[in-house]
Coordinates of N, CA and C in Angstrom, one line a residue:
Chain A
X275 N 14.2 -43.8 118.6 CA 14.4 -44.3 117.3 C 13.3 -45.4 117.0
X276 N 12.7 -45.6 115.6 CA 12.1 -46.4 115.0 C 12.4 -47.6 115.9
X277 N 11.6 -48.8 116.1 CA 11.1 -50.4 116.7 C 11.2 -50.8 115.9
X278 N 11.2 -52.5 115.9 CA 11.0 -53.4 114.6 C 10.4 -53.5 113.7
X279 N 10.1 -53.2 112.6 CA 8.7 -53.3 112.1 C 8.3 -54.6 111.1
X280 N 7.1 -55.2 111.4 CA 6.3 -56.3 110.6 C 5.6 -55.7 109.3
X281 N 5.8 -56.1 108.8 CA 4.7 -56.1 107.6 C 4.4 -57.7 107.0
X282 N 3.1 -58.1 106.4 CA 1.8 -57.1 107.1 C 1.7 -57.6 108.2
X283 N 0.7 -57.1 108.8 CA 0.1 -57.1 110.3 C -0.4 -58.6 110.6
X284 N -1.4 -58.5 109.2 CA -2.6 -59.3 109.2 C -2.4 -59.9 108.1
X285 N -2.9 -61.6 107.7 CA -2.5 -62.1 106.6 C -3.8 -63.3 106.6
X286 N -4.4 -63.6 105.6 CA -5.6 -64.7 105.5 C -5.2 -65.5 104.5
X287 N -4.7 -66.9 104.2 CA -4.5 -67.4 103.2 C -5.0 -68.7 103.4
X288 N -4.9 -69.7 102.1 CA -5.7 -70.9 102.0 C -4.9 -71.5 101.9
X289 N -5.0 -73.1 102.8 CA -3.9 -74.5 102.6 C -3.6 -74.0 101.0
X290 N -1.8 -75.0 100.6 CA -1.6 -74.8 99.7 C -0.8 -73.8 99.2
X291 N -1.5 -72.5 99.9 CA -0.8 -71.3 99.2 C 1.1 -71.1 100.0
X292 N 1.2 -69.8 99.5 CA 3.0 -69.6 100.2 C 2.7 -68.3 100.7
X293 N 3.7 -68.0 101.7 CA 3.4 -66.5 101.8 C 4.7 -66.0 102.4
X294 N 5.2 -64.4 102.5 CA 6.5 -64.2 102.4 C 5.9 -62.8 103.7
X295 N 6.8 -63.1 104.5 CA 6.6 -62.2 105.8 C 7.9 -61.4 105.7
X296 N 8.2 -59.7 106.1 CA 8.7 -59.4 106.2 C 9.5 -58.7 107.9
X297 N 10.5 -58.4 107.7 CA 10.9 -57.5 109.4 C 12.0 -56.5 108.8
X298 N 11.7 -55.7 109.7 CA 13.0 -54.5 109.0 C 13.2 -54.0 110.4
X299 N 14.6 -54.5 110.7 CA 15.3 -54.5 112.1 C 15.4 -52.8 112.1
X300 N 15.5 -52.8 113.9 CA 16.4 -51.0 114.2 C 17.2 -51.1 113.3
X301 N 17.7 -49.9 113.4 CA 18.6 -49.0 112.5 C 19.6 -49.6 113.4
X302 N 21.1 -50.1 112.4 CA 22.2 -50.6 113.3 C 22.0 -52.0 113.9
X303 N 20.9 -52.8 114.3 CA 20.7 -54.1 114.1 C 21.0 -55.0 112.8
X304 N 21.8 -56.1 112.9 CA 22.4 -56.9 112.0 C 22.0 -58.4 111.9
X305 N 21.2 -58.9 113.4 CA 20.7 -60.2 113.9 C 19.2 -59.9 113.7
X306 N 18.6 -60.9 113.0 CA 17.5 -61.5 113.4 C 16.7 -62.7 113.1
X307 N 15.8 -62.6 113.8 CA 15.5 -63.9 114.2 C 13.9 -64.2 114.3
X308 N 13.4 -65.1 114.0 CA 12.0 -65.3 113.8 C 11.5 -66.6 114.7
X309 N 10.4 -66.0 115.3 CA 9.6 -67.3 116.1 C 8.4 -67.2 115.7
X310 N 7.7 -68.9 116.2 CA 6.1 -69.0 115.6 C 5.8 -68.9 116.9
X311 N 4.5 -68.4 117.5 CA 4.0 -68.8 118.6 C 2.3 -69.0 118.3
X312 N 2.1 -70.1 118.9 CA 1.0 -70.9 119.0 C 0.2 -71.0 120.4
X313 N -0.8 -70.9 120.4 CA -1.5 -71.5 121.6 C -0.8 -72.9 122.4
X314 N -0.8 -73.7 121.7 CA -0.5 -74.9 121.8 C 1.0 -75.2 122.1
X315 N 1.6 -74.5 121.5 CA 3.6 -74.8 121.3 C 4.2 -74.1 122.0
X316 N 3.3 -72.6 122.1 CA 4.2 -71.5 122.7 C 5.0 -70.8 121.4
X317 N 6.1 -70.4 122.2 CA 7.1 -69.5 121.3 C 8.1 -70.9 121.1
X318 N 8.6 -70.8 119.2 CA 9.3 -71.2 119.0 C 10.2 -70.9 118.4
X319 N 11.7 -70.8 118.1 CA 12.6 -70.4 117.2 C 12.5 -71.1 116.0
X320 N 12.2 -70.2 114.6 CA 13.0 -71.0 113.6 C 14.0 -70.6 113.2
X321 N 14.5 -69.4 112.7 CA 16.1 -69.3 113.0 C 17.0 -67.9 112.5
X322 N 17.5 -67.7 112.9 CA 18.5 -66.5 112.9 C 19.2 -65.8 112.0
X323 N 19.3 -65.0 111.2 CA 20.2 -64.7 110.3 C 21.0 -63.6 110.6
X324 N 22.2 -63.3 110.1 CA 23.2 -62.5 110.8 C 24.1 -62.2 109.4
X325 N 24.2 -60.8 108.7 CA 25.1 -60.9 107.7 C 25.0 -61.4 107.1
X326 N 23.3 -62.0 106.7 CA 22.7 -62.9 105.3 C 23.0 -63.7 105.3
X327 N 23.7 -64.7 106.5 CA 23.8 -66.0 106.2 C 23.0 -67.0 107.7
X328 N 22.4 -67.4 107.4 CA 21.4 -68.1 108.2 C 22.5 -68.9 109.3
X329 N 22.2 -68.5 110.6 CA 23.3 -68.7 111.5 C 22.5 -70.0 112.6
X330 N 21.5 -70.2 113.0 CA 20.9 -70.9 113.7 C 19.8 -71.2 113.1
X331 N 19.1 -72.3 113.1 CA 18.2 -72.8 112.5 C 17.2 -74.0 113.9
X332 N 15.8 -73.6 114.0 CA 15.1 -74.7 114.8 C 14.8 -75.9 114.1
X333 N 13.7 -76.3 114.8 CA 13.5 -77.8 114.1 C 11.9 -77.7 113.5
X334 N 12.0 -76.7 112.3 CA 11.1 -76.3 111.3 C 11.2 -77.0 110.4
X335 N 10.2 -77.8 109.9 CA 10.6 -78.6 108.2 C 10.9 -77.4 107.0
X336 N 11.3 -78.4 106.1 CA 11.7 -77.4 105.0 C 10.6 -76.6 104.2
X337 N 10.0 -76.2 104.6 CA 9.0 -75.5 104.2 C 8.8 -74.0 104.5
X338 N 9.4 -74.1 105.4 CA 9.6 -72.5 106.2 C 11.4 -72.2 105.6
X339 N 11.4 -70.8 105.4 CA 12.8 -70.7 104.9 C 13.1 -69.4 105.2
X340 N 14.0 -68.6 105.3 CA 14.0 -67.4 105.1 C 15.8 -66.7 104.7
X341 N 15.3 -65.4 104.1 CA 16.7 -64.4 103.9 C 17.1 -63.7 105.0
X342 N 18.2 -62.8 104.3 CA 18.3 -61.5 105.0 C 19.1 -60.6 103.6
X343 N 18.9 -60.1 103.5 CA 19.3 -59.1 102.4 C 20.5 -57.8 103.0
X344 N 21.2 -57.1 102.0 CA 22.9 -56.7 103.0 C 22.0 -55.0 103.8
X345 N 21.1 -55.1 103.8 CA 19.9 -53.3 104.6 C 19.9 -54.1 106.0
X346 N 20.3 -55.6 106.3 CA 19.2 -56.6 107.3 C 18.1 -56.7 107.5
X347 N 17.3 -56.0 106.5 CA 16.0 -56.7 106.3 C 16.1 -57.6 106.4
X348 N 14.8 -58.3 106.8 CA 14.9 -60.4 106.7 C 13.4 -60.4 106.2
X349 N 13.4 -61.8 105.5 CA 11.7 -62.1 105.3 C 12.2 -63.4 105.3
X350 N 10.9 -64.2 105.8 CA 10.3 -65.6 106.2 C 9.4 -65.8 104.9
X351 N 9.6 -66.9 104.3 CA 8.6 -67.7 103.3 C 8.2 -69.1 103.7
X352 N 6.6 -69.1 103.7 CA 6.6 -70.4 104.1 C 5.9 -71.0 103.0
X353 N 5.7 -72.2 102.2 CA 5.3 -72.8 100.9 C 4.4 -73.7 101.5
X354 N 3.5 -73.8 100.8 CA 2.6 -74.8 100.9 C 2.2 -75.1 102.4
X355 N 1.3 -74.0 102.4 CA 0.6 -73.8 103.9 C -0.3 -74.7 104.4
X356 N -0.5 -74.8 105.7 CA -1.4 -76.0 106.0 C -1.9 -75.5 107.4
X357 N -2.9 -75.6 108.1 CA -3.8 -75.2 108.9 C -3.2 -75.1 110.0
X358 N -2.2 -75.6 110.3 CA -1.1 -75.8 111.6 C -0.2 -74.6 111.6
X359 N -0.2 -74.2 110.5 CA 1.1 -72.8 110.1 C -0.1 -71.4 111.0
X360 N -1.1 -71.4 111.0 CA -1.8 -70.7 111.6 C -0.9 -69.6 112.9
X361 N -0.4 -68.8 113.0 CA 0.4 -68.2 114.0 C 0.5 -66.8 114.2
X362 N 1.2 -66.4 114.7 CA 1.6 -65.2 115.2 C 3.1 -65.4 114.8
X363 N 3.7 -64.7 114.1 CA 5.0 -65.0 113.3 C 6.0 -63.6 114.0
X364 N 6.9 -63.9 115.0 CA 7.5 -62.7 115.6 C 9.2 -62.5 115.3
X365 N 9.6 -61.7 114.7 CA 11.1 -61.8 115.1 C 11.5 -60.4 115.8
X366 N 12.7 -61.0 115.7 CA 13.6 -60.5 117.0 C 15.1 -59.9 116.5
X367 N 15.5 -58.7 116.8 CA 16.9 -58.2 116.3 C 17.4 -57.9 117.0
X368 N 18.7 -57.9 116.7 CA 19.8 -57.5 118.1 C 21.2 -57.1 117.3
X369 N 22.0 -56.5 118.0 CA 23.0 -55.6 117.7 C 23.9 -56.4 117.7
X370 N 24.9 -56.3 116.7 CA 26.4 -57.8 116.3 C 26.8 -57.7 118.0
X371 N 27.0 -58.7 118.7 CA 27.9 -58.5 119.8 C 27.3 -58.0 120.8
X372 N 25.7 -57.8 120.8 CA 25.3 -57.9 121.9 C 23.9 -58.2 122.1
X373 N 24.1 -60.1 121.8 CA 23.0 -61.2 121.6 C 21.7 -61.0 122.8
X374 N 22.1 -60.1 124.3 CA 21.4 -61.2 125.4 C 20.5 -59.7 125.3
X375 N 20.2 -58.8 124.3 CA 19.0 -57.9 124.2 C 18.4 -57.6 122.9
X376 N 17.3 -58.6 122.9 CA 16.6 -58.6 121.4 C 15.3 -57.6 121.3
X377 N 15.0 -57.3 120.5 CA 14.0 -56.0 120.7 C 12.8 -56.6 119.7
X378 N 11.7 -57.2 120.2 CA 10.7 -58.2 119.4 C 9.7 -57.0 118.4
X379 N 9.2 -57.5 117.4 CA 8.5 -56.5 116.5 C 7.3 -56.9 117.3
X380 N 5.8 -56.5 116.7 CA 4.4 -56.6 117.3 C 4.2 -58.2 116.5
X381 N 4.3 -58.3 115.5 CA 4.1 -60.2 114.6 C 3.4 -59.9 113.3
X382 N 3.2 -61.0 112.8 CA 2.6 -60.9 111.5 C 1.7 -62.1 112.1
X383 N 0.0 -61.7 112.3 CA -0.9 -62.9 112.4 C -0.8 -63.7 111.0
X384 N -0.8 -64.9 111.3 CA -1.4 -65.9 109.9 C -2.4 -66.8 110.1
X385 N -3.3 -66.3 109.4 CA -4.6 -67.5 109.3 C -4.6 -68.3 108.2
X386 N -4.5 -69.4 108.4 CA -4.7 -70.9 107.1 C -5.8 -71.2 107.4
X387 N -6.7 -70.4 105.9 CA -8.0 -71.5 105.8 C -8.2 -73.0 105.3
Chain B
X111 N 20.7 -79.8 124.9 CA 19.4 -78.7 124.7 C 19.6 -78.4 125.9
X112 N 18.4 -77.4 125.9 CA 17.4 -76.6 126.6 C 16.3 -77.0 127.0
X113 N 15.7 -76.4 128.2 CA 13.8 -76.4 128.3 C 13.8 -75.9 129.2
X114 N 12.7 -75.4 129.3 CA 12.2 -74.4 130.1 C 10.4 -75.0 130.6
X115 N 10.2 -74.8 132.0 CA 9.1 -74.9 132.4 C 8.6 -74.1 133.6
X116 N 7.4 -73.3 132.9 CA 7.1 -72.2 133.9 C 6.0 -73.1 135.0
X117 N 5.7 -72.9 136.0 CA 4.9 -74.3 136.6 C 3.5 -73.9 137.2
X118 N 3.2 -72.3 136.8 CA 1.8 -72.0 136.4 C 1.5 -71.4 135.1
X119 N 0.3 -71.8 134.8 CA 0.1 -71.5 133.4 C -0.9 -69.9 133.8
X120 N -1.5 -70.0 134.9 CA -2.1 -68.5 135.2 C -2.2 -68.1 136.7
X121 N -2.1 -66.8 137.1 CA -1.8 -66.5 138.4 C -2.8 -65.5 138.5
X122 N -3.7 -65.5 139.4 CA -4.4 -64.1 139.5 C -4.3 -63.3 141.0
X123 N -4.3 -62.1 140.8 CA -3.5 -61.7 141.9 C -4.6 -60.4 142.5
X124 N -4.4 -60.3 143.2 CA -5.0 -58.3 143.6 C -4.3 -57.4 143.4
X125 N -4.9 -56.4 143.0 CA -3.6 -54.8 143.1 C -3.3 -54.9 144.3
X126 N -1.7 -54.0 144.2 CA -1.0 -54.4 145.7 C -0.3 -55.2 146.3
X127 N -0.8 -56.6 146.0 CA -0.1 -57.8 146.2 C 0.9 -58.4 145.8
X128 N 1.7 -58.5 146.3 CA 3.1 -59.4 145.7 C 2.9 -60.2 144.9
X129 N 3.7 -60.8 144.2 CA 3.5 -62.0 142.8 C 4.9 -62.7 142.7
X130 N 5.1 -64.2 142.3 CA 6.0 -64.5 142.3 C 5.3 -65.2 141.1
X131 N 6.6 -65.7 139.7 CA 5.8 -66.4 138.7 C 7.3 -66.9 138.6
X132 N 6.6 -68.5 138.5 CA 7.7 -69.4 138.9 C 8.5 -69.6 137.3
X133 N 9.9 -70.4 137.4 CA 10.4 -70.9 136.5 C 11.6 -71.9 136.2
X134 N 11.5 -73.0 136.0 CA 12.4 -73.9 135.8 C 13.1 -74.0 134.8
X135 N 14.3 -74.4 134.5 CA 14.9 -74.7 133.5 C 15.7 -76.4 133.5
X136 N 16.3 -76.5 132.3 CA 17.1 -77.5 132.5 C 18.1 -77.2 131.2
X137 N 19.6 -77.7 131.6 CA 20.5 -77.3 130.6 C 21.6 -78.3 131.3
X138 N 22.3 -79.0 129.7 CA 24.1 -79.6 130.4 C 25.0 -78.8 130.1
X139 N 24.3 -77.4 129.6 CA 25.6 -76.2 129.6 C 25.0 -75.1 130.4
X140 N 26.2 -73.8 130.4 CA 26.0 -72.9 130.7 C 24.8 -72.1 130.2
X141 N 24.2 -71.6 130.7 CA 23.2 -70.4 130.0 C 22.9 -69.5 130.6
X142 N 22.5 -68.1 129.7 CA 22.1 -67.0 130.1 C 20.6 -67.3 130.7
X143 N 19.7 -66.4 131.3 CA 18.1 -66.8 131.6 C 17.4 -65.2 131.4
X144 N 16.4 -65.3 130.8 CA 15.6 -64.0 130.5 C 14.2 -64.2 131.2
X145 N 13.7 -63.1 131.3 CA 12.0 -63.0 131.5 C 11.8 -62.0 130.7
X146 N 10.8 -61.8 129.7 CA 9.6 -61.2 128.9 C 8.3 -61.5 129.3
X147 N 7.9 -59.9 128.8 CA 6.5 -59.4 129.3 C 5.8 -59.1 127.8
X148 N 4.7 -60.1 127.1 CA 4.0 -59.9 126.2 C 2.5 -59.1 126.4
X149 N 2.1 -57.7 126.2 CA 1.0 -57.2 126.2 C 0.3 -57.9 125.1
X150 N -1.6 -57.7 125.4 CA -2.1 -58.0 123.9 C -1.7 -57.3 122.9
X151 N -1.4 -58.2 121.7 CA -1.5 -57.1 120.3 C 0.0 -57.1 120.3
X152 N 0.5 -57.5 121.5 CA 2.4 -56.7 120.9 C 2.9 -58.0 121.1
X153 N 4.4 -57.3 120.6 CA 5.4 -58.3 120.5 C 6.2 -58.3 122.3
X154 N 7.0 -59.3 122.5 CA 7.9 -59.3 123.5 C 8.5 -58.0 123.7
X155 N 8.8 -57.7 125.3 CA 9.6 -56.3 126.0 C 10.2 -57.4 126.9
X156 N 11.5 -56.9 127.1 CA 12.7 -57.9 127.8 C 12.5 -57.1 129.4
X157 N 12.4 -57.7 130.5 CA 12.0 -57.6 131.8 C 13.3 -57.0 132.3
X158 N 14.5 -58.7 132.4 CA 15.6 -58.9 132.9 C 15.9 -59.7 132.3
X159 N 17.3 -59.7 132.8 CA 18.2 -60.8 132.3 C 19.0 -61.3 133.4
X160 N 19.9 -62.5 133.3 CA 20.7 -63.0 134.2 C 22.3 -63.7 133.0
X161 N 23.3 -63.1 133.2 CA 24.3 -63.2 132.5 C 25.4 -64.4 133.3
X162 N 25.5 -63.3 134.7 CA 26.8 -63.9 135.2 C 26.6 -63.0 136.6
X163 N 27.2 -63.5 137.7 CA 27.5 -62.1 138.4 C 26.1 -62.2 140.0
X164 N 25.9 -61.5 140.6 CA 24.7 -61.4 141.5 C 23.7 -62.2 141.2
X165 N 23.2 -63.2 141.9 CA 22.1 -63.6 141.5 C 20.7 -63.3 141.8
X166 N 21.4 -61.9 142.1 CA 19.8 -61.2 142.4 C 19.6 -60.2 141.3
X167 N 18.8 -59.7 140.2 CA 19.1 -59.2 139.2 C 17.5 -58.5 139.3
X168 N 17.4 -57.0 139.2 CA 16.2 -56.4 138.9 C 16.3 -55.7 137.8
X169 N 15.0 -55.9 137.4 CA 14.4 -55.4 136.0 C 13.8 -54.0 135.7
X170 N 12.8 -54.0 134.5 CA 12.0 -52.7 134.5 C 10.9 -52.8 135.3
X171 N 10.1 -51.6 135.6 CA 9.0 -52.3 136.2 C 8.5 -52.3 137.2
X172 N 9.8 -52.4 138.1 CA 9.9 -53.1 139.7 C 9.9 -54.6 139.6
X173 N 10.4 -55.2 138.7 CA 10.6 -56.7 138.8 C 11.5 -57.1 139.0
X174 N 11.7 -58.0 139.9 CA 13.5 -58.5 139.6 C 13.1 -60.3 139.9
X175 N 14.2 -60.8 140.2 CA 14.2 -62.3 139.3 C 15.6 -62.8 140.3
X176 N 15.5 -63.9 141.4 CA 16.7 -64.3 142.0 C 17.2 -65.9 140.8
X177 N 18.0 -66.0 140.6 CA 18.7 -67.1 139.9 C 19.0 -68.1 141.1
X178 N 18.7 -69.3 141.2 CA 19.1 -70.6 142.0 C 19.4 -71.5 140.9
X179 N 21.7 -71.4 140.7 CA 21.9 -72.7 140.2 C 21.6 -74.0 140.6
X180 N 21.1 -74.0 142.0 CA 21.2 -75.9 142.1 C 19.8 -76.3 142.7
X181 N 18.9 -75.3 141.9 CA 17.6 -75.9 141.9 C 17.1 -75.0 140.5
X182 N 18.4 -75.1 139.8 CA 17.7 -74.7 138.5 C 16.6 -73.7 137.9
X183 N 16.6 -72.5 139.2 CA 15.2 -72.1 139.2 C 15.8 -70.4 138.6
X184 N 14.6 -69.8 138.1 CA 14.9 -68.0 137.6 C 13.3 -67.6 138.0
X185 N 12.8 -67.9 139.3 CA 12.0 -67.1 139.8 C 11.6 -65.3 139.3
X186 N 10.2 -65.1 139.0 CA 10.5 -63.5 138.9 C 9.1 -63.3 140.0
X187 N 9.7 -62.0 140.6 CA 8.9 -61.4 141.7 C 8.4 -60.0 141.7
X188 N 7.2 -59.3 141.9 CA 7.2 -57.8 142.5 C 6.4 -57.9 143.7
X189 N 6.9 -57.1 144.2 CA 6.3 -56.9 145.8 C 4.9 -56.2 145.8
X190 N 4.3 -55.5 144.8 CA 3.3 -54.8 144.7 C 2.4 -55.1 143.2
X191 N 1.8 -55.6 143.2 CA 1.8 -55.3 141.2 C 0.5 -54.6 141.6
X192 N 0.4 -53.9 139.7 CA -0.5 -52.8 139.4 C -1.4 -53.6 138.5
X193 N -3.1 -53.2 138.2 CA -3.2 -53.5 136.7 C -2.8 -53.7 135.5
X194 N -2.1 -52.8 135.2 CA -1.3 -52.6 133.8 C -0.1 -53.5 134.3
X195 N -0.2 -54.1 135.3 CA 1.0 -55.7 135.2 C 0.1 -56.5 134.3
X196 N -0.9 -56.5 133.9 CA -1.5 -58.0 133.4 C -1.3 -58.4 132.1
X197 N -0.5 -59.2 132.0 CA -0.1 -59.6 130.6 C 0.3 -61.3 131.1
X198 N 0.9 -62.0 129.8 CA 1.7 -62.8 129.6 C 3.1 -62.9 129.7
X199 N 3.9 -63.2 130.7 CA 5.0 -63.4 131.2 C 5.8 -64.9 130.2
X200 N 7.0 -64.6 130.0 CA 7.7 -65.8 129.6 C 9.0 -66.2 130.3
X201 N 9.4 -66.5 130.7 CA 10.9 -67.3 130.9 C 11.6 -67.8 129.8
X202 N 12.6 -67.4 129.4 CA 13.6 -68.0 128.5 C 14.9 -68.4 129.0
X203 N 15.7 -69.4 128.2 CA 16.8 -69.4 128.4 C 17.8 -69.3 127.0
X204 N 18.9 -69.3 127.0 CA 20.0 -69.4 125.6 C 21.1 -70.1 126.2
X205 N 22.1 -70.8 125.7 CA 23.1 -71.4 125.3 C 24.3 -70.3 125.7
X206 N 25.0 -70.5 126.6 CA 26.0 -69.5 126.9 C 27.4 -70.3 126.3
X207 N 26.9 -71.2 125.2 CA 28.3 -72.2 124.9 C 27.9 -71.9 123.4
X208 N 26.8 -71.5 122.9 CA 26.3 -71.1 121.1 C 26.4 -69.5 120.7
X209 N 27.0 -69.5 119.7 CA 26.7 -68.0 119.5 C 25.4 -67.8 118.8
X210 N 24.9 -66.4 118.7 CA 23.6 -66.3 117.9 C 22.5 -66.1 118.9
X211 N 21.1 -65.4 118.4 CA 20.5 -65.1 119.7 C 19.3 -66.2 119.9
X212 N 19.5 -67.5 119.4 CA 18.0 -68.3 119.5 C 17.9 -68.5 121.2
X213 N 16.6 -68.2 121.4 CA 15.9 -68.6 122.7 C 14.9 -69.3 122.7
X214 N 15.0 -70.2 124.1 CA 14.1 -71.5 124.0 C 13.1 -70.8 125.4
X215 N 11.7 -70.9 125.2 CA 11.0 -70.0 125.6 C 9.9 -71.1 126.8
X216 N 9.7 -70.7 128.1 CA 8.9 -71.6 128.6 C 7.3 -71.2 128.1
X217 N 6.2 -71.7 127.9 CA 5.3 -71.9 128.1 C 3.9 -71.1 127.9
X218 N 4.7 -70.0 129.3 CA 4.2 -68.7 129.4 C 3.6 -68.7 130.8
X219 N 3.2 -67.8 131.4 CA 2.2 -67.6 132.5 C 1.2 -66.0 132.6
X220 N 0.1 -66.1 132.3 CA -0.9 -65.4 132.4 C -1.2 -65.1 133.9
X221 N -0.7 -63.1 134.1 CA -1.0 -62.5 135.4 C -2.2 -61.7 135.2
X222 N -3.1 -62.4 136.0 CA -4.2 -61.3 135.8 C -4.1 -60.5 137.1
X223 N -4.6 -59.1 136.9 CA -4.6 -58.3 138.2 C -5.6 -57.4 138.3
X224 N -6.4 -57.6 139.6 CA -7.5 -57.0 139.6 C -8.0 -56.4 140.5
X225 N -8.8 -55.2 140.9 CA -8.9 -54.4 141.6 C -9.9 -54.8 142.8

């Protein structure tokens, strides 16, 4: 069956701008979840959504935000970009009730010029 | 909380040779403990996991992973690795007292493997 899939792949934007990342979980996945990973930070959680309603949240300023819409698609928006948002943007889906196997998509690179 | 600390950031190894890539944790609750295997270009592939149960737990791969609660440790080991082992390794842990799947992720450790 189909993997997670990111769109887009690749993304170039300038401080300032916003941009809206998408994931479209397996088929039958309900959970997902989004991390930034950095050189510097590593992998981080920002947060989870489960049945559209945002179930865990990291310690992301408000700037970063995201849905899930009732297909479980999810997308991440981040506003007012700044050269630190720079990342590899990855989420993670998993089946209602069975949290301890998440199936990671390939990411959405982000470049802040 | 959580944290997680893998205690090399790179290992380089020979084909053939065993590997162990270390990992610490720290937690005042219960938790599950995972290992992930990052290729270039891709996203996370889940190795093993540790729930409950044996603390000796093997993965895909030929990897497996002993759990020591009272040195806090989720060691992962293979007795032989190949090239196509060379990636970025993670250690994670989760909250076995939170529902939801966030994972707090160590660091990372870079295996290189070479002929």
């Amino acid at each position: 069956k189909a993997g997670v899939t990111q769109t887009p792949r690749y993304l170039i934007k300038t401080r300032g701008q916003q941009v809206t990342l998408s994931c479209s979980p397996i088929s039958g996945h309900r959970s997902v979840s989004w991390y930034q990973q950095t050189p510097g930070q590593g992998l981080q959680f920002l947060f989870e959504y489960f049945s559209e309603t945002q179930r865990n949240k990291g310690n992301f300023p408000g700037r970063f935000s995201g849905r899930q819409f009732s297909n479980s698609r999810s997308e991440m928006n981040v506003s007012t970009l700044e050269l630190g948002d720079s990342a590899l943007y990855l989420c993670a889906t998993a089946l209602a009730g069975d949290y301890h196997e998440q199936f990671f998509g390939p990411g959405t690179r982000l470049t802040v010029l | 909380a959580q944290s997680v600390t893998q205690l090399d950031s790179q290992v380089p190894v020979f084909e053939e040779a065993p590997v162990e890539l270390r990992c610490n944790y720290s937690s005042s609750v219960s938790v599950y403990l995972f290992w992930y295997v990052q290729y270039p270009n891709q996203g996370l592939q889940l190795l093993l996991k540790y729930l409950s149960g044996s603390t000796l737990v093997k993965g895909i791969n030929g990897f497996e992973a002993e759990f020591n609660k009272s040195q806090t440790s989720f060691h992962l080991r293979k007795p032989s690795v190949h090239i196509s082992d060379t990636a970025e390794y993670f250690c994670a842990v989760r909250s076995a007292n939170q529902a939801g799947t966030a994972l707090i992720f160590g660091k990372g450790t870079t295996l290189s493997v070479s002929s």
